[in-house]
């Protein structure tokens, strides 16, 4: 059972993917954490994420893996270091390079294929590029205001800072040249603006049952 969950920042991907994975007793794979780990490495080496050649040479000597809900960067557990505003902005920038995307997609597929029983995999290009054969593709959306509100509550930023962050990151993620964020043609689109977590989880599970029915 492979469920792809895509959507913009603050649409509820992480919460919903974790809850659905829990209900189905399968793995939750957070692909954004891998882009964030790479962004952290670049920031630590003072390398601008826009520097494509520099990023490619860093990639050649980088190992990023996922396990137990934590991301490991060259063996170091960096889960607690990758949600800062600096890493967040750099992760979206570094995700624009084709070489980075190819590198990530390859690793992400291996993680998912090793997961016993399947996985709920969240990101931006899961249904469109990483796992086009997923059993179910979900695309979560929500109004920009609601997404900014959720972000500010999670990260302790003001609403206007969060709105600015969400809006500029989504524009970049949706308009980039390679694997832009968009719903897969066969995705179930769920607007989470006025739904509770339980309601969204139930919608995903219902969509999954419908897909599985002969
Ligand atoms: O899901 P997130 O906010 O942790 O992701 C951080 C950034 O990583 C996001 O702005 C774009 C990039 N990303 C991506 O391009 N493709 C993915 N599958 C996951 C994340």
Short mmCIF file of C-alpha atoms and ligand atoms in Angstrom, two decimals:
data_model
loop_
_atom_site.label_atom_id
_atom_site.label_comp_id
_atom_site.label_asym_id
_atom_site.label_seq_id
_atom_site.Cartn_x
_atom_site.Cartn_y
_atom_site.Cartn_z
CA UNK A 1 0.00 0.00 0.00
CA UNK A 2 1.62 3.22 -1.16
CA UNK A 3 -0.11 6.53 -0.57
CA UNK A 4 1.33 9.74 -2.02
CA UNK A 5 0.50 12.98 -0.22
CA UNK A 6 1.45 16.21 -1.97
CA UNK A 7 0.54 19.83 -1.37
CA UNK A 8 1.86 23.28 -0.51
CA UNK A 9 3.35 24.42 2.80
CA UNK A 10 0.88 24.32 5.67
CA UNK A 11 -1.72 22.23 3.82
CA UNK A 12 -1.50 19.60 6.56
CA UNK A 13 0.70 17.04 4.78
CA UNK A 14 2.88 16.04 7.73
CA UNK A 15 0.07 15.77 10.26
CA UNK A 16 -2.19 13.86 7.89
CA UNK A 17 0.54 11.60 6.47
CA UNK A 18 1.68 10.68 9.99
CA UNK A 19 -1.88 10.00 11.17
CA UNK A 20 -2.81 7.89 8.13
CA UNK A 21 0.44 5.91 8.41
CA UNK A 22 -0.33 5.32 12.07
CA UNK A 23 -3.87 4.10 11.32
CA UNK A 24 -2.58 1.70 8.65
CA UNK A 25 0.50 0.69 10.68
CA UNK A 26 2.84 1.49 7.79
CA UNK A 27 5.80 3.88 7.47
CA UNK A 28 5.59 7.63 7.09
CA UNK A 29 8.21 8.99 4.70
CA UNK A 30 8.84 12.75 4.85
CA UNK A 31 10.73 13.61 1.66
CA UNK A 32 10.88 17.32 2.53
CA UNK A 33 13.18 16.42 5.44
CA UNK A 34 15.75 15.21 2.89
CA UNK A 35 15.74 18.54 1.00
CA UNK A 36 15.99 20.29 4.35
CA UNK A 37 18.98 18.17 5.40
CA UNK A 38 20.79 19.05 2.17
CA UNK A 39 19.97 22.73 2.71
CA UNK A 40 21.43 22.51 6.23
CA UNK A 41 24.65 21.07 4.86
CA UNK A 42 24.95 23.92 2.33
CA UNK A 43 24.29 26.57 4.99
CA UNK A 44 26.94 24.99 7.20
CA UNK A 45 29.45 25.20 4.35
CA UNK A 46 28.45 28.77 3.47
CA UNK A 47 27.44 27.61 0.00
CA UNK A 48 24.53 29.47 -1.60
CA UNK A 49 21.77 27.02 -2.57
CA UNK A 50 21.57 28.74 -5.99
CA UNK A 51 25.13 27.63 -6.85
CA UNK A 52 24.28 24.63 -9.00
CA UNK A 53 27.85 23.43 -9.58
CA UNK A 54 28.71 23.85 -5.89
CA UNK A 55 25.58 21.97 -4.86
CA UNK A 56 26.40 19.14 -7.29
CA UNK A 57 29.87 18.73 -5.81
CA UNK A 58 28.45 18.66 -2.27
CA UNK A 59 25.89 16.03 -3.35
CA UNK A 60 28.67 13.76 -4.56
CA UNK A 61 29.92 13.46 -1.00
CA UNK A 62 26.61 13.48 0.87
CA UNK A 63 24.59 10.72 2.43
CA UNK A 64 21.01 11.42 3.51
CA UNK A 65 18.80 8.70 4.90
CA UNK A 66 15.49 8.39 6.71
CA UNK A 67 14.68 6.14 9.62
CA UNK A 68 12.39 6.12 12.66
CA UNK A 69 10.94 9.48 11.72
CA UNK A 70 14.38 11.10 11.76
CA UNK A 71 16.60 12.28 8.95
CA UNK A 72 20.31 11.47 9.03
CA UNK A 73 22.79 13.75 7.27
CA UNK A 74 26.11 11.94 6.80
CA UNK A 75 25.15 9.78 9.77
CA UNK A 76 24.19 12.71 12.04
CA UNK A 77 20.59 12.96 13.29
CA UNK A 78 19.62 16.49 12.18
CA UNK A 79 15.86 16.19 12.69
CA UNK A 80 15.95 18.92 15.37
CA UNK A 81 17.92 21.37 13.19
CA UNK A 82 15.99 21.48 9.91
CA UNK A 83 12.84 23.49 10.70
CA UNK A 84 14.45 26.94 11.07
CA UNK A 85 13.41 29.76 8.69
CA UNK A 86 16.90 29.74 7.08
CA UNK A 87 16.81 26.00 6.33
CA UNK A 88 13.19 26.26 5.15
CA UNK A 89 14.00 28.97 2.60
CA UNK A 90 17.19 27.23 1.44
CA UNK A 91 15.39 23.87 1.04
CA UNK A 92 12.99 25.33 -1.51
CA UNK A 93 15.88 26.94 -3.40
CA UNK A 94 18.03 23.84 -3.51
CA UNK A 95 15.01 21.81 -4.69
CA UNK A 96 15.05 23.77 -7.98
CA UNK A 97 18.14 21.98 -9.38
CA UNK A 98 17.53 19.01 -11.61
CA UNK A 99 20.63 17.19 -10.30
CA UNK A 100 19.30 17.48 -6.76
CA UNK A 101 15.88 16.18 -7.74
CA UNK A 102 17.29 13.16 -9.57
CA UNK A 103 19.50 12.35 -6.57
CA UNK A 104 16.58 12.68 -4.14
CA UNK A 105 14.04 10.74 -6.23
CA UNK A 106 16.39 7.80 -6.54
CA UNK A 107 16.92 7.61 -2.76
CA UNK A 108 13.27 8.21 -1.96
CA UNK A 109 12.16 5.33 -4.18
CA UNK A 110 14.62 3.02 -2.46
CA UNK A 111 13.37 4.06 1.01
CA UNK A 112 9.75 3.41 -0.02
CA UNK A 113 10.43 0.08 -1.67
CA UNK A 114 12.21 -1.14 1.45
CA UNK A 115 9.33 -0.12 3.76
CA UNK A 116 7.51 -3.24 5.00
CA UNK A 117 3.80 -3.16 4.11
CA UNK A 118 4.12 0.14 2.24
CA UNK A 119 4.25 3.79 3.20
CA UNK A 120 2.53 7.13 3.26
CA UNK A 121 4.95 9.39 1.41
CA UNK A 122 4.65 13.16 1.60
CA UNK A 123 6.26 15.84 -0.53
CA UNK A 124 5.68 17.96 -3.63
CA UNK A 125 6.29 15.57 -6.53
CA UNK A 126 5.39 12.20 -5.05
CA UNK A 127 2.28 11.47 -7.12
CA UNK A 128 3.67 13.08 -10.27
CA UNK A 129 7.31 11.96 -10.32
CA UNK A 130 8.58 9.86 -7.41
CA UNK A 131 5.77 7.27 -7.25
CA UNK A 132 3.47 7.67 -10.26
CA UNK A 133 2.13 4.15 -9.62
CA UNK A 134 1.07 4.86 -6.02
CA UNK A 135 -2.15 3.08 -4.97
CA UNK A 136 -3.64 6.40 -3.92
CA UNK A 137 -2.58 9.99 -4.59
CA UNK A 138 -3.82 12.75 -2.35
CA UNK A 139 -3.32 16.46 -2.97
CA UNK A 140 -4.00 18.63 0.07
CA UNK A 141 -4.75 22.32 -0.28
CA UNK A 142 -5.99 25.08 2.04
CA UNK A 143 -6.43 28.83 1.79
CA UNK A 144 -3.20 30.80 2.03
CA UNK A 145 -4.44 32.50 5.22
CA UNK A 146 -5.19 29.18 6.91
CA UNK A 147 -1.85 27.72 5.88
CA UNK A 148 0.00 30.78 7.18
CA UNK A 149 -1.99 30.56 10.42
CA UNK A 150 -0.96 26.92 10.91
CA UNK A 151 2.67 27.77 10.12
CA UNK A 152 2.78 30.64 12.59
CA UNK A 153 1.32 28.41 15.31
CA UNK A 154 3.87 25.65 14.59
CA UNK A 155 6.96 27.81 14.20
CA UNK A 156 6.27 30.72 16.53
CA UNK A 157 6.43 33.27 13.66
CA UNK A 158 3.97 36.15 13.35
CA UNK A 159 1.07 35.65 10.95
CA UNK A 160 2.46 38.18 8.48
CA UNK A 161 5.94 36.57 8.54
CA UNK A 162 4.32 33.17 8.01
CA UNK A 163 2.17 34.49 5.16
CA UNK A 164 5.24 35.90 3.45
CA UNK A 165 7.15 32.62 3.91
CA UNK A 166 4.33 30.38 2.71
CA UNK A 167 3.54 32.56 -0.27
CA UNK A 168 7.09 32.99 -1.59
CA UNK A 169 7.96 29.32 -1.04
CA UNK A 170 4.82 28.08 -2.79
CA UNK A 171 5.41 30.35 -5.75
CA UNK A 172 8.92 28.94 -6.11
CA UNK A 173 7.81 25.31 -5.60
CA UNK A 174 4.94 25.66 -8.09
CA UNK A 175 6.76 27.54 -10.83
CA UNK A 176 10.17 25.83 -10.81
CA UNK A 177 11.29 24.24 -14.05
CA UNK A 178 11.73 20.65 -12.82
CA UNK A 179 8.96 18.72 -11.05
CA UNK A 180 6.86 21.73 -10.02
CA UNK A 181 4.25 21.18 -7.33
CA UNK A 182 0.92 20.29 -8.94
CA UNK A 183 -1.74 17.67 -8.37
CA UNK A 184 -1.34 14.41 -10.29
CA UNK A 185 -4.16 13.92 -12.81
CA UNK A 186 -5.60 11.06 -10.77
CA UNK A 187 -5.11 12.69 -7.35
CA UNK A 188 -7.93 13.07 -4.86
CA UNK A 189 -7.88 16.77 -4.00
CA UNK A 190 -8.89 17.66 -0.43
CA UNK A 191 -9.32 21.25 0.70
CA UNK A 192 -8.40 21.16 4.41
CA UNK A 193 -9.22 24.82 5.13
CA UNK A 194 -12.27 24.10 7.27
CA UNK A 195 -11.70 20.45 8.11
CA UNK A 196 -10.41 18.94 11.35
CA UNK A 197 -7.46 16.54 11.30
CA UNK A 198 -9.83 13.61 11.90
CA UNK A 199 -12.05 14.66 9.02
CA UNK A 200 -9.12 14.79 6.60
CA UNK A 201 -7.75 11.44 7.82
CA UNK A 202 -11.19 9.86 7.36
CA UNK A 203 -11.45 11.31 3.82
CA UNK A 204 -8.08 9.81 2.92
CA UNK A 205 -9.00 6.40 4.36
CA UNK A 206 -12.36 6.50 2.56
CA UNK A 207 -10.64 7.34 -0.75
CA UNK A 208 -8.25 4.46 -0.12
CA UNK A 209 -11.09 1.98 0.49
CA UNK A 210 -12.81 3.18 -2.67
CA UNK A 211 -9.64 2.67 -4.69
CA UNK A 212 -9.19 -0.83 -3.30
CA UNK A 213 -12.75 -1.93 -4.08
CA UNK A 214 -12.87 -4.08 -7.21
O1 LIG B 1 7.64 19.59 2.93
P1 LIG B 1 8.70 20.60 3.43
O2 LIG B 1 8.12 21.93 3.77
O3 LIG B 1 9.50 20.04 4.56
O4 LIG B 1 9.68 20.78 2.19
C1 LIG B 1 10.73 21.71 2.19
C2 LIG B 1 11.06 22.11 0.75
O5 LIG B 1 11.61 20.99 0.06
C3 LIG B 1 9.88 22.56 -0.10
O6 LIG B 1 9.69 23.97 -0.03
C4 LIG B 1 10.24 22.13 -1.49
C5 LIG B 1 11.17 20.96 -1.29
N1 LIG B 1 10.54 19.67 -1.57
C6 LIG B 1 10.47 19.28 -2.88
O7 LIG B 1 10.81 20.04 -3.77
N2 LIG B 1 10.00 18.04 -3.19
C7 LIG B 1 9.58 17.21 -2.23
N3 LIG B 1 9.14 15.97 -2.56
C8 LIG B 1 9.62 17.60 -0.87
C9 LIG B 1 10.10 18.86 -0.58
#
